[in-house]
Coordinates of C-alpha atoms in Angstrom, one line a residue:
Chain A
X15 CA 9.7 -36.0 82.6
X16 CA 9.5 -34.3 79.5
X17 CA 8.8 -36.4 76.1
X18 CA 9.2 -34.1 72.7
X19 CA 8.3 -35.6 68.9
X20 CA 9.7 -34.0 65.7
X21 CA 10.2 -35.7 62.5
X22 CA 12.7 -35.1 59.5
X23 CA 11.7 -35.1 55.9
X24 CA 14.1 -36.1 53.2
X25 CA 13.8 -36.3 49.4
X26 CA 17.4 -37.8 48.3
X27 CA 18.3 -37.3 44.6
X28 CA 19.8 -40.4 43.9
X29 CA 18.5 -43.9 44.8
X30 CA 21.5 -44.3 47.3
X31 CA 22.4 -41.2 49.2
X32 CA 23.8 -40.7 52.7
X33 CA 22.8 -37.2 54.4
X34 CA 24.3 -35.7 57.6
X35 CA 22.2 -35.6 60.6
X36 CA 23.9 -34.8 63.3
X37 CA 23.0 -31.1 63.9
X38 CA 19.5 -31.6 62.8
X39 CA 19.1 -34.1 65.7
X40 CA 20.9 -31.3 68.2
X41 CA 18.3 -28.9 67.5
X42 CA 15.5 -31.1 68.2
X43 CA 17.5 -32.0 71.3
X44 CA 17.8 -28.2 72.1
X45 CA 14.2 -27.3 71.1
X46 CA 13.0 -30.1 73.9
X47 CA 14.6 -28.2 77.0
X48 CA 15.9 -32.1 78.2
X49 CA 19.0 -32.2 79.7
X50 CA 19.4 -35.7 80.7
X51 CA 18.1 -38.4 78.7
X52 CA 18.2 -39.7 75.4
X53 CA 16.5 -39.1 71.9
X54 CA 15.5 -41.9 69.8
X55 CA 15.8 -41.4 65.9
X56 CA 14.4 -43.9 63.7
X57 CA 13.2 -44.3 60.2
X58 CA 10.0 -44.6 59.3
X59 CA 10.3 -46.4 56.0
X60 CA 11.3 -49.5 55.3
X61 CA 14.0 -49.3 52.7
X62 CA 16.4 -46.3 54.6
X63 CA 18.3 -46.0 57.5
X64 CA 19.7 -44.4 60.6
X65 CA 23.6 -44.8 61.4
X66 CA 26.2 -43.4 63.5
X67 CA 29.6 -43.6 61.6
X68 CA 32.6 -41.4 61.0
X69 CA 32.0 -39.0 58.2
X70 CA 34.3 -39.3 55.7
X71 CA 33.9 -39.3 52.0
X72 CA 36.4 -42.6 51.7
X73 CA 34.4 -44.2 54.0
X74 CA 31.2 -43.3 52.5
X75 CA 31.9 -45.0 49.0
X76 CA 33.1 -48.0 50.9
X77 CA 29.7 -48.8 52.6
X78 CA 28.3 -48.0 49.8
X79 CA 30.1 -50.9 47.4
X80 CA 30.3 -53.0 50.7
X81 CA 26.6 -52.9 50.7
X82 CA 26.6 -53.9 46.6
X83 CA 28.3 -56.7 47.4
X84 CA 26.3 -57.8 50.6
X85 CA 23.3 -57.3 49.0
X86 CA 23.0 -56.4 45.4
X87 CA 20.8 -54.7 43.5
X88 CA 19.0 -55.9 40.5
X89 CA 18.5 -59.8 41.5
X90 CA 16.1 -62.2 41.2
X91 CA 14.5 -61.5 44.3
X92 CA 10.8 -62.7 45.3
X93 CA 10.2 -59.9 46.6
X94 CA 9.8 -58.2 42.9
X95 CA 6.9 -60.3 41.9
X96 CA 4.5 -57.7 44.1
X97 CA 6.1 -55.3 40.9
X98 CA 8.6 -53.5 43.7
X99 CA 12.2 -53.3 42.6
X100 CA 13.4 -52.3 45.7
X101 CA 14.5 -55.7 47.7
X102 CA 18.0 -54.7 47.9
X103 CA 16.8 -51.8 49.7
X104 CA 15.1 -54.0 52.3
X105 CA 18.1 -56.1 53.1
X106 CA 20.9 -53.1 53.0
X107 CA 19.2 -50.6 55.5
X108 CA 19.2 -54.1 57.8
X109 CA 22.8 -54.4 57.7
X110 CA 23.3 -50.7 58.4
X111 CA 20.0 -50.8 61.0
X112 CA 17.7 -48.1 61.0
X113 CA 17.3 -46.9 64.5
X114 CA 19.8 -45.2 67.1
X115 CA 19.2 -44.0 70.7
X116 CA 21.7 -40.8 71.3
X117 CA 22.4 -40.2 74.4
X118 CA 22.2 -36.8 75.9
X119 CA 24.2 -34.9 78.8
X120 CA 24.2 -31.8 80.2
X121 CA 21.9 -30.3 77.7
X122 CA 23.8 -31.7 74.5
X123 CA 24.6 -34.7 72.2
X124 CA 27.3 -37.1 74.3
X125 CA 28.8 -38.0 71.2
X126 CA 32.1 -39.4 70.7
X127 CA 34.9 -37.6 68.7
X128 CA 34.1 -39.1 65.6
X129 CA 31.0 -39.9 66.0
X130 CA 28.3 -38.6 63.4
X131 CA 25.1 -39.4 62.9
X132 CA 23.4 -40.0 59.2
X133 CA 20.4 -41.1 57.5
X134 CA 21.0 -43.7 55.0
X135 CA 18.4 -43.6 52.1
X136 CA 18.8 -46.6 49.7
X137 CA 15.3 -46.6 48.1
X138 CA 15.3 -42.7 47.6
X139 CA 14.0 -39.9 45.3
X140 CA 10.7 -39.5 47.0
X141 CA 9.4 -38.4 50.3
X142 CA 10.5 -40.1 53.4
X143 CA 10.8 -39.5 56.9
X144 CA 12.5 -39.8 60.2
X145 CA 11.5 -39.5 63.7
X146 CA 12.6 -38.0 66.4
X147 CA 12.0 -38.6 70.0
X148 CA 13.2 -37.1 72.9
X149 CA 13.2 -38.3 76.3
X150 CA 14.4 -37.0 79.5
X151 CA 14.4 -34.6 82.2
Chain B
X12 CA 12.9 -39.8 87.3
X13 CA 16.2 -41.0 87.5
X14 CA 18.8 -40.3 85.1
X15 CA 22.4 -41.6 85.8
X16 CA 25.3 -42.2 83.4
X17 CA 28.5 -43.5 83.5
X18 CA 31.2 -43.8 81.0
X19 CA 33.2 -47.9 80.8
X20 CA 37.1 -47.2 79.9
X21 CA 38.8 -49.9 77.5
X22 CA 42.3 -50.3 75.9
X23 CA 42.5 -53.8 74.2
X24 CA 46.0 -55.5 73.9
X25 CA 45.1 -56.6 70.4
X26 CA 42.9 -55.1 67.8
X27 CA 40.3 -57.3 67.4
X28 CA 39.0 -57.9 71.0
X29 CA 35.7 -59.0 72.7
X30 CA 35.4 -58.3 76.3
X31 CA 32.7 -59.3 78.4
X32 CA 31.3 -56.2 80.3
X33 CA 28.0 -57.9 82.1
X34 CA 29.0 -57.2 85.7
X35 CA 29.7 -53.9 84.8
X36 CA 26.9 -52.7 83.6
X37 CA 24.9 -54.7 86.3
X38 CA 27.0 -52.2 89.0
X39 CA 26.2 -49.1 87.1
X40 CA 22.6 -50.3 87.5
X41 CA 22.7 -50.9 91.1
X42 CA 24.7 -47.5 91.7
X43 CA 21.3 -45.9 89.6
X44 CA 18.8 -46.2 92.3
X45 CA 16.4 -47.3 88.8
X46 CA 14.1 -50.1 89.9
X47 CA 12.5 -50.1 86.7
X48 CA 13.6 -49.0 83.2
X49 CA 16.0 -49.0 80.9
X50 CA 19.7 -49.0 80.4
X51 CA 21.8 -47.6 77.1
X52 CA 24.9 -49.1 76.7
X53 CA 26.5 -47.4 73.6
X54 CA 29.8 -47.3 71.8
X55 CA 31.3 -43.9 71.4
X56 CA 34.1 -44.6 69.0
X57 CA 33.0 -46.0 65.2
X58 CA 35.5 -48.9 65.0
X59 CA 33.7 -50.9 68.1
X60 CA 30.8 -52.2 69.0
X61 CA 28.4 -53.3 71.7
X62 CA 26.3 -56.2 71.6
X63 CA 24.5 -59.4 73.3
X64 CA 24.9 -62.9 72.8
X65 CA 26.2 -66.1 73.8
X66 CA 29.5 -66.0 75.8
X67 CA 31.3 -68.9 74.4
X68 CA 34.6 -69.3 73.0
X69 CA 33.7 -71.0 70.0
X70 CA 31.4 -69.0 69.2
X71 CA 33.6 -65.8 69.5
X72 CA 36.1 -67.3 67.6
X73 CA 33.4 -68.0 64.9
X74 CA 32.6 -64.7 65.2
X75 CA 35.7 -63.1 64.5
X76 CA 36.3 -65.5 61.3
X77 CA 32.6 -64.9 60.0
X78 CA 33.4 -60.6 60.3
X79 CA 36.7 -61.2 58.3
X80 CA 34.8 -62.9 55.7
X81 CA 31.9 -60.3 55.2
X82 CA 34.4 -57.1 55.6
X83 CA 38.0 -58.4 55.7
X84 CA 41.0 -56.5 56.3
X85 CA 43.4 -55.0 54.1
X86 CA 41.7 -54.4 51.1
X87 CA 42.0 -51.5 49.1
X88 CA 39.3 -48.9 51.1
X89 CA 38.7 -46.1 49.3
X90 CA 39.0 -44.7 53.6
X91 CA 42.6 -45.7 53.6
X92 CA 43.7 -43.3 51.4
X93 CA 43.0 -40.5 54.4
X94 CA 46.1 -42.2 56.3
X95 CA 43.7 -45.0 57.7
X96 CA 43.8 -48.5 57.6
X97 CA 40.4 -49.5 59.6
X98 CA 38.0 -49.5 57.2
X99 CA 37.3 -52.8 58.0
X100 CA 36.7 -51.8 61.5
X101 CA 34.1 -49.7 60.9
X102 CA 32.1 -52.2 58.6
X103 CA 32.7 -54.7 61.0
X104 CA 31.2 -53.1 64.4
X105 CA 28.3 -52.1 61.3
X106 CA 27.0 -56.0 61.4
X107 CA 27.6 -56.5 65.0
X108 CA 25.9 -52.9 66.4
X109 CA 27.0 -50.2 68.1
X110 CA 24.4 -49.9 71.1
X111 CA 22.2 -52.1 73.1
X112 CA 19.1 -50.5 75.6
X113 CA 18.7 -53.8 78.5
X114 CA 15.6 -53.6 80.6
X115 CA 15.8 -53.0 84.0
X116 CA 13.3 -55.2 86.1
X117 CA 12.6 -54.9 89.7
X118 CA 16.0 -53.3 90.2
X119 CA 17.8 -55.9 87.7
X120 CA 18.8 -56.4 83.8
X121 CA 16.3 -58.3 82.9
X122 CA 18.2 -60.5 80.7
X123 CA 17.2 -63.7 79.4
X124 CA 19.3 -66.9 80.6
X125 CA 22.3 -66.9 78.1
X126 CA 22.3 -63.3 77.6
X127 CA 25.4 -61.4 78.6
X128 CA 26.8 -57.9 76.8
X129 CA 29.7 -57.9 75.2
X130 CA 32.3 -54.7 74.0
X131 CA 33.2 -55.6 70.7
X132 CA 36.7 -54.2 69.2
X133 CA 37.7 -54.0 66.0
X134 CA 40.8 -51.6 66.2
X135 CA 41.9 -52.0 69.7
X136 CA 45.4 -51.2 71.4
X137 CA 44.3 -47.5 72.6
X138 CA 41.7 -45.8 74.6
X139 CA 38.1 -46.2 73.6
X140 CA 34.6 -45.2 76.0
X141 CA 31.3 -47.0 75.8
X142 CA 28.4 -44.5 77.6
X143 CA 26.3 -46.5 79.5
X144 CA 23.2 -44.3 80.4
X145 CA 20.5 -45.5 83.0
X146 CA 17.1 -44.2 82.7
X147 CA 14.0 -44.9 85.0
X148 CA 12.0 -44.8 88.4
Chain C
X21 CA 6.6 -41.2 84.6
X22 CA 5.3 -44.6 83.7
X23 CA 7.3 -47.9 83.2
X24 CA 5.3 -51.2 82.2
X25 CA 6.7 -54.3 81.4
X26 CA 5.3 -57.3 79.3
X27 CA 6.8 -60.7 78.3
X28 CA 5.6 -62.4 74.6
X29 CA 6.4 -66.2 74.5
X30 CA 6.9 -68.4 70.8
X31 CA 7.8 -71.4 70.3
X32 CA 7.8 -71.5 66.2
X33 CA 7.0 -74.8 64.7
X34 CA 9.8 -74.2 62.5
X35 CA 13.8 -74.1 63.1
X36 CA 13.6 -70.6 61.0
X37 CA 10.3 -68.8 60.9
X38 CA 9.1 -65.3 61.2
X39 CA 5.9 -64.0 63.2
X40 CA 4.3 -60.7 62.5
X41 CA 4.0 -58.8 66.6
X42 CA 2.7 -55.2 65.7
X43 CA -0.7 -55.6 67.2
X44 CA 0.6 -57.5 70.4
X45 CA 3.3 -54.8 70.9
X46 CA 0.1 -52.1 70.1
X47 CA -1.9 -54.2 72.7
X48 CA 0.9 -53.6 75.5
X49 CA 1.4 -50.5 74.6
X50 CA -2.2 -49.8 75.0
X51 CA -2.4 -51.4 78.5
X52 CA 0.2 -49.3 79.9
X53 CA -1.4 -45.9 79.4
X54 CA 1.6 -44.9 78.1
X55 CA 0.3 -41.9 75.7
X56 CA 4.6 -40.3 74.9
X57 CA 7.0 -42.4 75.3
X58 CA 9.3 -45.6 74.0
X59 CA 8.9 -49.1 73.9
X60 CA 11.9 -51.2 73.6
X61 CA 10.8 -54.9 72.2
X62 CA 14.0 -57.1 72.4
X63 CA 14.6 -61.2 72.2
X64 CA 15.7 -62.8 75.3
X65 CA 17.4 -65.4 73.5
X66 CA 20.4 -65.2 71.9
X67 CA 19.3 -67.0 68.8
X68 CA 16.1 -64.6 67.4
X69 CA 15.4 -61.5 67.0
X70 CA 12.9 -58.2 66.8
X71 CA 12.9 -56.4 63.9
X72 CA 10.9 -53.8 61.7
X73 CA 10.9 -54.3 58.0
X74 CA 8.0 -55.1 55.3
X75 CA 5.1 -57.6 56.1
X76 CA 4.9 -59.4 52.5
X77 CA 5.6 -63.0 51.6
X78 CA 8.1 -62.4 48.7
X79 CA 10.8 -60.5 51.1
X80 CA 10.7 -62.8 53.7
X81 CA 11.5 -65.9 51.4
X82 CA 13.9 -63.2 50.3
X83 CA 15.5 -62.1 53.8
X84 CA 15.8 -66.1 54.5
X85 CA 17.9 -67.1 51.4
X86 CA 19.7 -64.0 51.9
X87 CA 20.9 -65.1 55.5
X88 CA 21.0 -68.6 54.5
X89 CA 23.9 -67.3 52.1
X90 CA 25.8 -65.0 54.3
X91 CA 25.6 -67.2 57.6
X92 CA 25.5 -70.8 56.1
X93 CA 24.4 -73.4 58.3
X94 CA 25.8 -76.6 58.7
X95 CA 29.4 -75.4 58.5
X96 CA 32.0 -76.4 60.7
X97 CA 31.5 -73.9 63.5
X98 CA 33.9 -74.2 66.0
X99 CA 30.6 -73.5 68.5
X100 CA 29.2 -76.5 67.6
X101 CA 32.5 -78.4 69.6
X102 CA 30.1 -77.5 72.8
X103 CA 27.6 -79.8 71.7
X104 CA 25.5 -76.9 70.0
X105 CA 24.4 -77.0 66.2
X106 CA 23.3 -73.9 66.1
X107 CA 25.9 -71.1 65.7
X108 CA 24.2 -70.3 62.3
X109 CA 21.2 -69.1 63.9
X110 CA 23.5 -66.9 66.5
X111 CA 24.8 -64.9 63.0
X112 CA 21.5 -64.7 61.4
X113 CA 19.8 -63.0 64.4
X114 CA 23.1 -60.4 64.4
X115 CA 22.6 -59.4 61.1
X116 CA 18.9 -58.8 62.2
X117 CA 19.0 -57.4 65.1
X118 CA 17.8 -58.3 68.1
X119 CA 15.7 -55.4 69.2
X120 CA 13.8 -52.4 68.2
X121 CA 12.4 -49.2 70.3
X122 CA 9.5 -48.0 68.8
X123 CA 7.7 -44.7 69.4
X124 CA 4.8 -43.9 71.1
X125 CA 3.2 -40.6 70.0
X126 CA -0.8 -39.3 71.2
X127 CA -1.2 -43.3 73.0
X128 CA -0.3 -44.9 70.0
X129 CA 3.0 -47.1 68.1
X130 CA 4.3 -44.2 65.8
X131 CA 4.8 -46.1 62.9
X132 CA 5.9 -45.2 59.1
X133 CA 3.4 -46.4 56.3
X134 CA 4.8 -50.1 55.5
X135 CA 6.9 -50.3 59.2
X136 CA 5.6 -53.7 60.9
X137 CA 7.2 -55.7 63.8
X138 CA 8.6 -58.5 63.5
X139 CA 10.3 -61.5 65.6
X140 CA 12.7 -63.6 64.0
X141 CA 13.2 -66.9 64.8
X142 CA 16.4 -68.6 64.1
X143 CA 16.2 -71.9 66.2
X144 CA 12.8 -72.5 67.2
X145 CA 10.6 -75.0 68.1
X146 CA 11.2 -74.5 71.7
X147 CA 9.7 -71.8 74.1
X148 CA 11.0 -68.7 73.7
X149 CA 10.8 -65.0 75.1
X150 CA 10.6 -61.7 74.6
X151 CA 10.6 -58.4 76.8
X152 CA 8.4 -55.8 75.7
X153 CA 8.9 -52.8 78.2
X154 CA 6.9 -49.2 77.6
X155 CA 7.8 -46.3 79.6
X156 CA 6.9 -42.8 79.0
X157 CA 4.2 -40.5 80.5

């Protein structure tokens, strides 16, 4: 059985950003030499996310207002007495979960045709990370 | 280590569609050999979802009208103007999930008593694949 | 290849109520010898959950009012027909999630800065379960 950890850095620009993953997560894959199994990615903070989704631009924007609407920004949340501004953050990246398992076959990503995978940052413009574990054989 | 997958066919008659898939999994466990593990069960198209819970009509039905509240259809998705009008699909199987990993005891899922796994569609009426991926000794 | 299973029990003195798990999970882990690998942590019942977020006060009053808004109880669930009161509780624990799988890197829960464990109870006050199952090597 072969177990192999790398981790993903990201420093998003804007507070709210979604970045593409997907062929990030197939080199790690690659890199590990498993060609059964499956590799875990998962953030490591508490206010981003990890998603699989279709990648389209539309689409984007409308998870993006969804999520305003869900859970807005810039309430009266309890959370913001500890000074943090972020609670909104907190309660989005739950909606959109922050952990996926991928499966892998033959040596690659079994993905489906649309199927992309993207880290969701909604508390962004400092350093943040994502692990990645693969496990197989 | 055992690594077996298997792929679950479905093709709803309507769009919006829950269909239990228990036994089926249970049978891709049992054709595994795994005594003891764990078992992904994953939706490869981005309009459906997988998930566990309660098997009870009411409680699908409440379901489905609770989803149609917090990401109704036709609205005007910024997605839709691709040619598609699922947008709400894919919010929808956002809430419910997309995956599930069930534990695999003494040869079983090791489910708890009301448990039972569900496919969960949100834009039925063609051909859609869930991976269900079994991993153990 | 390793594969260790553990079972934590609640039974919340609260209908809703949330319990911190990090160092039980840490202590199963620890037990298993596991030193790479996974461990999946997920609720047996179909009305909790398992989830990783922020340990401080503030947000969870902030989480609760949050669900309590976007899966009311005490509506007319058509669930509740069976006898049940508690479909509420069923929608809560989806938003949530009802499991997590945590990494294990060098014998230890590979966890971001602020990550902590948590299990969610949504209709408590009466034993409850959940699966905590390490495997690795």
């Amino acid at each position: 059985m072969l177990v192999h950890t790398d981790y993903l850095w990201f420093k998003t620009q804007k507070r709210q950003e979604f970045v593409r993953i997907t062929d990030e997560i197939a080199e790690v894959v690659n890199k590990s030499g498993v060609k059964e199994g499956t590799v875990l990615v998962s953030a490591m903070h508490i206010t981003s996310g990890v998603i699989v989704n279709d990648w389209e631009d539309g689409l984007i924007h409308d998870f993006q207002t969804w999520l305003e609407k869900l859970a807005p920004a810039g309430q009266d949340y309890r959370h913001h007495q500890t000074g943090e501004d972020n609670a909104d953050a907190h309660l989005k990246r739950t909606i959109m979960g922050h952990q996926v398992v991928l499966p892998i076959t033959n040596g690659t990503l079994d993905l489906g045709p649309w199927e992309q995978v993207f880290y969701a940052e909604f508390d962004g413009r400092r350093k943040k990370r994502v692990i990645v574990k693969v496990m197989g054989i």
